[in-house]
Short mmCIF file of C-alpha atoms in Angstrom, two decimals:
data_model
loop_
_atom_site.label_atom_id
_atom_site.label_comp_id
_atom_site.label_asym_id
_atom_site.label_seq_id
_atom_site.Cartn_x
_atom_site.Cartn_y
_atom_site.Cartn_z
CA MET N 81 83.07 97.06 59.29
CA LYS N 82 86.58 95.14 58.03
CA ARG N 83 87.46 91.15 58.86
CA ARG N 84 83.32 90.69 60.13
CA HIS N 85 82.19 88.01 58.03
CA PHE N 86 78.76 87.50 59.97
CA LEU N 87 77.39 84.80 58.15
CA SER N 88 80.01 82.24 58.19
CA GLY N 89 80.77 81.52 61.29
CA LEU N 90 77.34 80.39 62.45
CA THR N 91 78.16 76.47 61.59
CA GLY N 92 81.79 77.72 63.19
CA GLY N 93 81.73 76.24 68.16
CA VAL N 94 82.11 78.44 70.26
CA ILE N 95 85.82 80.26 71.07
CA ALA N 96 86.71 78.99 74.32
CA SER N 97 89.62 80.09 76.18
CA ALA N 98 91.43 79.44 79.52
CA ALA N 99 91.64 82.78 81.48
CA ILE N 100 95.38 83.96 82.49
CA HIS N 101 94.93 85.71 85.27
CA HIS N 102 97.43 88.27 86.32
CA HIS N 103 97.83 87.95 90.26
CA TRP N 104 100.29 85.14 90.09
CA LEU N 105 102.66 87.81 88.50
CA LYS N 106 101.59 90.33 91.33
CA PRO N 107 102.99 89.39 94.83
CA ALA N 108 102.16 86.96 96.60
CA GLN N 109 98.26 86.62 97.86
CA ALA N 110 97.67 87.48 101.66
CA ARG N 111 94.22 86.37 102.38
CA LEU N 112 92.05 87.40 104.52
CA ARG N 113 93.16 86.36 108.08
CA GLN N 114 90.58 87.87 110.62
CA PRO N 115 87.35 85.99 111.29
CA VAL N 116 84.54 86.81 109.17
CA THR N 117 80.62 86.59 110.25
CA TRP N 118 78.00 86.22 107.33
CA GLY N 119 75.56 88.46 107.81
CA GLY N 120 72.83 87.33 105.23
CA ALA N 121 71.18 88.36 101.86
CA TYR N 122 69.24 92.23 101.04
CA LEU N 123 68.15 94.36 98.55
CA GLN N 124 70.02 96.86 96.50
CA ASP N 125 67.32 99.64 98.18
CA GLU N 126 68.05 102.59 95.09
CA ALA N 127 68.85 99.83 92.59
CA MET N 128 66.49 98.30 90.21
CA ALA N 129 62.73 97.05 90.94
CA MET N 130 63.10 93.45 92.25
CA PRO N 131 59.00 92.92 92.84
CA HIS N 132 60.22 88.84 92.33
CA LEU N 133 63.16 88.43 94.48
CA SER N 134 61.24 90.75 97.09
CA ARG N 135 58.37 88.22 97.45
CA ALA N 136 60.96 85.05 97.00
CA ILE N 137 62.79 86.91 100.47
CA ALA N 138 59.68 86.69 102.00
CA MET N 139 58.78 83.34 101.02
CA ARG N 140 59.13 79.72 102.63
CA ASN N 141 60.70 76.44 100.81
CA ALA N 142 59.27 72.98 102.00
CA SER N 143 61.13 72.75 104.86
CA GLY N 144 59.89 75.78 106.10
CA GLN N 145 62.83 77.71 105.50
CA SER N 146 63.58 81.43 103.81
CA ILE N 147 66.59 82.17 100.99
CA ASN N 148 68.14 83.67 104.57
CA GLN N 149 69.02 80.16 105.69
CA VAL N 150 68.94 78.01 102.90
CA LEU N 151 72.30 80.06 102.21
CA PHE N 152 73.30 79.67 105.99
CA GLU N 153 73.19 76.08 105.59
CA THR N 154 74.96 75.94 102.73
CA ILE N 155 77.66 78.51 103.89
CA ARG N 156 77.65 76.22 106.50
CA GLY N 157 78.37 73.23 103.93
CA ILE N 158 81.61 74.84 102.60
CA ASN N 159 85.45 74.17 103.61
CA TRP N 160 86.57 77.92 104.24
CA SER N 161 89.61 76.50 105.50
CA GLU N 162 91.07 75.74 101.62
CA THR N 163 90.04 79.39 100.53
CA ASP N 164 91.22 83.01 101.09
CA ILE N 165 88.24 83.99 104.01
CA ASP N 166 88.08 82.38 107.62
CA LEU N 167 84.01 82.23 107.81
CA ALA N 168 83.78 78.06 109.32
CA ALA N 169 84.58 79.55 113.13
CA LEU N 170 81.50 81.45 113.32
CA VAL N 171 79.25 80.46 110.72
CA ASP N 172 78.96 77.03 113.35
CA GLN N 173 78.49 79.23 116.37
CA ASP N 174 74.73 78.58 118.24
CA THR N 175 75.92 82.22 119.46
CA SER N 176 75.68 86.44 118.03
CA THR N 177 78.79 87.09 117.74
CA THR N 178 80.81 90.85 117.37
CA THR N 179 83.28 90.41 114.94
CA GLU N 180 85.93 93.05 112.95
CA PHE N 181 84.71 91.90 109.63
CA GLY N 182 81.25 90.69 107.61
CA MET N 183 80.02 89.34 104.22
CA VAL N 184 76.82 90.21 102.65
CA LEU N 185 74.82 89.22 99.55
CA VAL N 186 73.53 92.62 98.41
CA PHE N 187 71.06 91.71 94.87
CA ALA N 188 71.17 95.09 92.53
CA ALA N 189 69.03 94.03 89.87
CA GLU N 190 66.63 90.94 88.65
CA GLN N 191 65.88 90.16 84.87
CA THR N 192 62.54 87.87 83.90
CA LEU N 193 64.41 86.91 79.97
CA GLY N 194 62.33 84.83 78.60
CA GLN N 195 58.62 83.66 79.11
CA ILE N 196 58.17 81.13 75.83
CA TYR N 197 55.89 78.53 75.72
CA PHE N 198 55.88 75.25 73.79
CA PRO N 199 52.33 74.51 72.92
CA ASP N 200 53.48 70.60 72.24
CA LYS N 201 55.32 70.26 75.30
CA ARG N 202 52.89 71.72 77.31
CA GLU N 203 55.55 74.20 78.77
CA THR N 204 57.12 77.31 79.59
CA LYS N 205 61.22 77.71 79.20
CA TYR N 206 61.67 81.07 81.49
CA ILE N 207 65.20 82.58 81.46
CA ALA N 208 66.15 85.16 84.32
CA ARG N 209 68.91 86.70 86.23
CA LEU N 210 69.97 87.50 89.18
CA VAL N 211 73.03 90.61 89.88
CA GLY N 212 74.47 91.80 92.83
CA TYR N 213 77.56 92.07 94.21
CA ASN N 214 79.10 89.68 97.90
CA MET N 215 80.66 92.31 100.49
CA VAL N 216 83.09 91.73 102.99
CA TYR N 217 83.58 94.60 105.10
CA ASN N 218 85.02 95.74 108.12
CA VAL N 219 82.61 96.32 110.41
CA GLN N 220 84.28 98.81 112.84
CA LYS N 221 86.23 101.57 110.54
CA ARG N 222 82.49 101.00 108.52
CA GLN N 223 84.98 100.10 105.06
CA ILE N 224 84.02 98.06 102.00
CA ILE N 225 87.44 95.84 101.85
CA GLY N 226 86.18 93.25 98.67
CA ASN N 227 83.24 93.81 96.58
CA PHE N 228 83.02 90.79 94.11
CA GLY N 229 79.94 90.63 91.64
CA ILE N 230 77.91 88.17 91.29
CA ARG N 231 75.63 86.52 88.80
CA GLY N 232 72.79 83.68 88.96
CA ARG N 233 71.28 82.17 85.96
CA TYR N 234 68.48 80.32 85.09
CA PHE N 235 67.00 78.81 82.17
CA ASP N 236 64.61 76.23 82.31
CA ALA N 237 60.68 75.03 81.48
CA LEU N 238 58.03 74.88 83.58
CA PRO N 239 54.68 72.90 83.01
CA GLY N 240 51.65 75.17 81.21
CA LYS N 241 51.50 78.22 80.15
CA PRO N 242 53.62 81.50 80.85
CA ASP N 243 52.56 82.44 84.07
CA ASN N 244 53.55 85.87 86.50
CA ASN N 245 52.93 83.78 89.65
CA ALA N 246 55.55 81.40 88.99
CA LEU N 247 58.35 83.56 89.18
CA PRO N 248 59.06 84.15 92.41
CA ASP N 249 59.52 80.43 93.34
CA ILE N 250 61.83 80.43 90.27
CA TYR N 251 63.81 83.53 91.79
CA PHE N 252 63.87 81.61 95.19
CA ASP N 253 64.91 78.25 92.79
CA LEU N 254 67.60 80.42 91.48
CA VAL N 255 68.91 81.76 94.48
CA THR N 256 68.76 78.82 96.98
CA ASN N 257 69.02 75.73 95.03
CA GLN N 258 72.84 74.42 94.72
CA ASN N 259 72.13 71.53 92.53
CA ARG N 260 71.34 73.79 90.02
CA GLU N 261 73.63 75.40 87.14
CA GLY N 262 74.21 79.12 87.84
CA SER N 263 72.08 78.91 90.97
CA ILE N 264 73.38 81.65 94.15
CA ALA N 265 74.02 78.86 96.43
CA ARG N 266 76.10 76.77 93.44
CA LEU N 267 77.98 80.36 92.57
CA MET N 268 78.49 79.96 96.33
CA THR N 269 80.23 76.81 96.84
CA GLU N 270 81.97 77.09 93.31
CA LYS N 271 83.13 80.55 92.66
CA ILE N 272 82.91 82.85 95.69
CA SER N 273 84.67 80.83 97.98
CA LYS N 274 86.81 81.07 95.76
CA TYR N 275 87.69 84.42 95.35
CA PRO N 276 91.02 86.36 95.78
CA TYR N 277 89.79 87.77 100.39
CA SER N 278 92.49 90.15 101.39
CA ASN N 279 92.62 92.91 103.66
CA ARG N 280 94.39 94.80 101.05
CA TYR N 281 94.53 94.99 97.66
CA GLY N 282 97.19 96.72 95.39
CA GLY N 283 96.51 97.72 91.71
CA LYS N 284 93.74 100.97 91.32
CA ARG N 285 89.89 100.79 92.53
CA PHE N 286 87.89 100.49 89.55
CA LYS N 287 83.52 102.03 88.76
CA VAL N 288 81.64 101.62 86.39
CA THR N 289 80.80 105.61 86.73
CA SER N 290 78.51 105.93 83.55
CA VAL N 291 76.55 104.34 81.42
CA GLU N 292 75.71 106.75 78.11
CA THR N 293 73.52 106.80 75.37
CA LYS N 294 74.06 107.95 71.33
CA PRO N 295 70.45 109.54 70.02
CA LEU N 296 69.88 106.46 68.15
CA VAL N 297 68.95 104.13 71.73
CA ALA N 298 65.77 106.65 72.37
CA THR N 299 64.59 105.56 68.56
CA ALA N 300 65.75 101.72 69.10
CA ALA N 301 64.40 101.40 72.41
CA GLU N 302 61.05 103.18 71.52
CA GLN N 303 60.45 100.92 68.62
CA THR N 304 61.47 97.55 70.88
CA GLY N 305 59.21 99.15 73.72
CA MET N 306 61.60 99.61 76.28
CA ASN N 307 62.17 102.09 78.44
CA ALA N 308 65.60 103.37 77.75
CA ASP N 309 66.28 105.41 80.99
CA ILE N 310 65.57 101.59 82.75
CA PHE N 311 68.41 99.98 80.39
CA LYS N 312 71.01 101.97 80.87
CA GLU N 313 70.79 101.26 84.30
CA GLN N 314 69.97 97.47 83.66
CA ILE N 315 73.57 97.93 81.51
CA GLY N 316 75.47 99.88 84.80
CA TYR N 317 74.87 97.27 86.80
CA LEU N 318 75.15 94.22 84.45
CA SER N 319 78.44 96.21 83.35
CA THR N 320 79.68 96.44 87.33
CA VAL N 321 78.90 92.66 87.44
CA CYS N 322 80.96 91.40 84.55
CA PHE N 323 83.79 93.38 84.74
CA SER N 324 84.06 91.40 88.58
CA GLU N 325 83.51 88.55 87.31
CA GLN N 326 85.28 88.13 84.30
CA THR N 327 88.37 90.09 86.02
CA THR N 328 87.69 87.87 89.49
CA VAL N 329 88.48 90.76 91.18
CA PRO N 330 87.04 93.71 93.47
CA VAL N 331 85.06 96.82 91.84
CA ILE N 332 82.90 99.69 93.46
CA PRO N 333 79.67 98.98 93.42
CA TYR N 334 77.65 101.56 90.43
CA THR N 335 75.44 103.22 92.46
CA LYS N 336 75.75 103.95 96.97
CA THR N 337 74.14 100.55 97.63
CA ALA N 338 71.41 101.65 99.63
CA ALA N 339 70.44 98.41 101.49
CA LEU N 340 73.40 99.00 102.98
CA ASN N 341 72.58 102.64 104.63
CA THR N 342 68.57 101.37 105.47
CA LYS N 343 68.96 97.82 106.48
CA LEU N 344 72.04 97.52 108.14
CA ALA N 345 72.00 100.33 110.35
CA GLN N 346 72.34 101.72 113.64
CA GLU N 347 75.14 99.25 115.91
CA MET N 348 78.01 97.99 114.96
CA ARG N 349 77.51 94.43 115.33
CA ILE N 350 76.65 91.00 113.18
CA THR N 351 74.97 88.16 114.46
CA ALA N 352 76.77 85.12 112.95
CA PHE N 353 74.41 82.74 113.80
CA ASP N 354 70.99 84.09 112.03
CA GLY N 355 71.14 85.00 108.15
CA ASP N 356 67.17 86.25 108.86
CA SER N 357 68.96 89.49 111.52
CA ALA N 358 69.30 92.34 111.01
CA LEU N 359 73.06 94.49 109.64
CA ASN N 360 73.23 97.78 111.22
CA THR N 361 75.74 99.83 110.05
CA THR N 362 76.40 102.35 107.00
CA LEU N 363 79.11 101.35 104.53
CA PRO N 364 80.64 104.72 102.59
CA LEU N 365 81.86 103.74 99.44
CA PRO N 366 85.45 104.53 98.32
CA ASP N 367 86.21 106.92 95.60
CA ALA N 368 86.91 105.22 92.01
CA GLU N 369 90.69 105.60 90.79
CA ILE N 370 89.77 104.19 87.43
CA GLY N 371 86.22 105.38 85.52
CA ILE N 372 84.49 102.62 83.30
CA ASN N 373 82.03 104.75 80.91
CA ILE N 374 79.49 102.22 78.74
CA ILE N 375 78.07 104.67 75.50
CA LEU N 376 76.00 101.97 73.68
CA ASP N 377 75.56 103.52 70.81
CA GLY N 378 72.15 101.80 69.75
CA TRP N 379 70.45 98.68 68.16
CA ASN N 380 68.46 97.87 65.37
CA PHE N 381 66.48 94.23 64.50
CA ASN N 382 66.26 93.22 60.77
CA VAL N 383 63.36 91.08 59.58
CA THR N 384 63.16 88.73 56.76
CA PRO N 385 60.22 86.39 55.84
CA THR N 386 61.38 82.16 55.04
CA THR N 387 57.83 81.64 55.49
CA ASP N 388 54.55 82.09 55.71
CA GLN N 389 55.30 81.44 59.96
CA ARG N 390 58.98 81.90 60.30
CA ASN N 391 60.90 84.48 60.56
CA GLN N 392 65.19 85.47 60.33
CA VAL N 393 65.59 87.88 62.61
CA SER N 394 68.86 89.86 62.93
CA LEU N 395 69.74 91.81 65.54
CA THR N 396 73.07 94.22 65.56
CA MET N 397 74.53 96.52 67.74
CA SER N 398 77.89 98.46 68.92
CA LEU N 399 79.58 99.90 72.07
CA THR N 400 82.56 101.92 73.53
CA VAL N 401 83.84 101.63 76.14
CA VAL N 402 86.02 103.56 78.28
CA PHE N 403 88.64 103.67 81.37
CA THR N 404 89.71 106.91 82.36
CA SER N 405 91.84 107.83 85.46
CA GLN N 406 90.16 109.94 87.45
CA ASP N 407 92.71 111.84 89.41
CA ASN N 408 94.26 113.02 86.26
CA GLY N 409 90.93 112.37 83.16
CA LYS N 410 93.98 110.46 81.52
CA ILE N 411 92.25 107.76 79.07
CA ILE N 412 93.68 104.39 79.30
CA PHE N 413 91.17 102.15 77.17
CA ASN N 414 89.16 103.21 73.90
CA GLN N 415 87.54 100.74 71.82
CA GLN N 416 84.25 100.47 69.92
CA PHE N 417 82.73 97.01 69.68
CA PHE N 418 80.24 95.29 67.30
CA ALA N 419 77.50 92.52 67.79
CA GLN N 420 75.03 91.06 65.67
CA LYS N 421 72.51 87.75 66.77
CA ASP N 422 71.08 85.87 64.42
CA PHE N 423 67.47 84.01 65.02
CA TYR N 424 64.49 82.42 64.38
CA GLU N 425 61.06 83.70 65.48
CA ILE N 426 57.52 81.85 64.85
CA PRO N 427 54.85 84.74 66.10
CA LYS N 428 51.80 82.47 65.43
CA ALA N 429 53.06 79.85 67.91
CA ASN N 430 54.06 81.70 70.19
CA TYR N 431 57.98 80.72 69.97
CA ILE N 432 59.07 83.92 70.64
CA MET N 433 61.06 86.06 73.02
CA SER N 434 60.73 89.54 73.96
CA ARG N 435 62.69 91.74 71.72
CA ASP N 436 64.01 93.54 74.81
CA ALA N 437 65.55 90.39 76.27
CA ARG N 438 66.75 90.37 72.91
CA VAL N 439 68.47 93.08 73.65
CA TYR N 440 69.96 92.56 76.82
CA ILE N 441 70.84 89.43 76.44
CA LEU N 442 73.43 90.36 73.46
CA HIS N 443 74.90 93.56 75.20
CA GLU N 444 75.68 91.02 77.96
CA GLU N 445 78.02 88.51 75.79
CA CYS N 446 79.33 91.45 74.50
CA ILE N 447 80.02 92.98 77.39
CA ASP N 448 81.34 89.37 79.45
CA LYS N 449 83.72 89.23 76.19
CA ILE N 450 85.30 92.55 76.30
CA PHE N 451 85.97 92.23 80.06
CA ALA N 452 87.39 88.16 79.96
CA SER N 453 89.76 89.97 77.23
CA ILE N 454 91.77 91.93 79.75
CA THR N 455 92.87 88.76 81.86
CA SER N 456 92.46 85.90 78.93
CA PRO N 457 95.29 87.00 76.01
CA SER N 458 93.26 83.98 74.29
CA THR N 459 89.99 85.55 74.38
CA ARG N 460 91.56 88.67 73.51
CA SER N 461 93.16 88.02 70.59
CA ALA N 462 89.81 86.12 69.38
CA LEU N 463 87.70 89.09 70.00
CA TYR N 464 90.37 91.38 67.67
CA GLU N 465 89.54 88.82 64.91
CA GLY N 466 85.79 88.22 65.89
CA ILE N 467 83.99 85.35 68.19
CA ASP N 468 81.12 82.48 67.49
CA LEU N 469 78.88 81.68 70.29
CA ILE N 470 76.56 79.40 68.57
CA GLN N 471 73.17 77.94 70.29
CA PRO N 472 70.45 75.90 70.01
CA SER N 473 68.12 78.31 67.13
CA GLU N 474 70.72 81.26 67.43
CA ALA N 475 74.20 82.12 66.79
CA SER N 476 75.81 85.88 67.99
CA PHE N 477 78.87 87.12 66.31
CA VAL N 478 81.32 89.73 68.67
CA GLN N 479 83.98 91.85 67.80
CA ALA N 480 86.36 94.80 68.05
CA VAL N 481 85.87 97.55 65.04
CA THR N 482 89.30 99.02 65.68
CA ASP N 483 91.95 97.47 62.93
CA ASP N 484 94.78 99.13 64.98
CA LYS N 485 95.21 95.90 66.26
CA ALA N 486 99.09 97.31 68.12
CA GLY N 487 96.68 99.84 69.75
CA TYR N 488 93.90 97.52 70.40
CA GLN N 489 96.62 95.14 72.65
CA GLN N 490 98.29 98.19 74.66
CA ASP N 491 94.92 99.74 75.99
CA TYR N 492 94.14 96.23 76.94
CA ASP N 493 98.13 95.59 79.21
CA THR N 494 97.47 99.03 79.96
CA VAL N 495 93.88 98.06 81.59
CA ALA N 496 95.89 94.78 83.05
CA GLU N 497 98.04 96.66 84.77
CA TYR N 498 95.73 98.91 86.67
CA LEU N 499 94.15 95.92 88.29
CA PRO N 500 93.41 95.13 91.84
CA TYR N 501 95.15 91.84 93.15
CA PRO N 502 95.53 90.92 96.82
CA MET N 503 98.16 91.96 99.34
#
């Protein structure tokens, strides 16, 4: 626990860094030159339960449009000629078209992280996440070409007390609202359209192959009112998406994408004009060449009453990330990380986020910084020294545990060298 001064950094600012990607060090980027058909958004059947998103997909907005129809309009409005993928020629078609490549969104997990009521404002602040994949695949060969992580974020207030019936509308908005920061529709425009699409990639294929837990996790989960097995799955999907997002490289899905086996089915055909149309094919996942293992050590809440109504709470956790070459079992990265979040709770006023949501968010913050450090030297250096993340009414601290800076740098350099790059 050397180099740590948790409270001394709480008044500091958030450490920001500009990612320096490894792609420009590789051969010149090559775009996916063949036309690609938009196929719609789907749920991953054997992933996490997504009851609210499932209802949202069946909904229509005030204009009578479904999620897929709104996303289709979003895609049509993007200038694909300035990207690495030729989607525009097909989304503008008025008739069905058979093509060699298809693109789909596959959602793997929804997370409702907070419904916090503010009596003075008579409103509830909702916090939610959507994680999944933006996938491009070869229809004829039934082969995934590039699978990129995608994560939608919702943080907004609605009038009235907490209401679970509002959640399907929230997830509909989270997917479709281009004006909402963090929405899937906005990510399609600002991020997904700029991914490095290519017919093939050099480097290695990465996959989160396992999430393990130390004995403390079961105890901590029980005390927090969580299901440890479900949390492991949440971290598996989250880590997969974080890795792809932070490095801007394709990744193999955490588990077999069942949606693509049951909802995308018998024919090698994709309809270009209707996002609601079924995609019918099976897509076997490629073998991983580099496996990512997440080892959860556990977490602990320390509560200190500051007044008769207000508590100061400190949540601490640690985890280990291991990258392993799958062909020979060689470990190329093995680092442990620590994180702490300090915040206040006012239980009598219901001004409190659920403890399981706090645990998820702190793990998310930690994992984001771990994977961002692969391609961002400034984030990597900051993570070694310790990063303060300051937000209204709370502060987080994330840091690598090791004191071996040379070994820490070497581990990251090795992973960066193996990352996929477009050819």
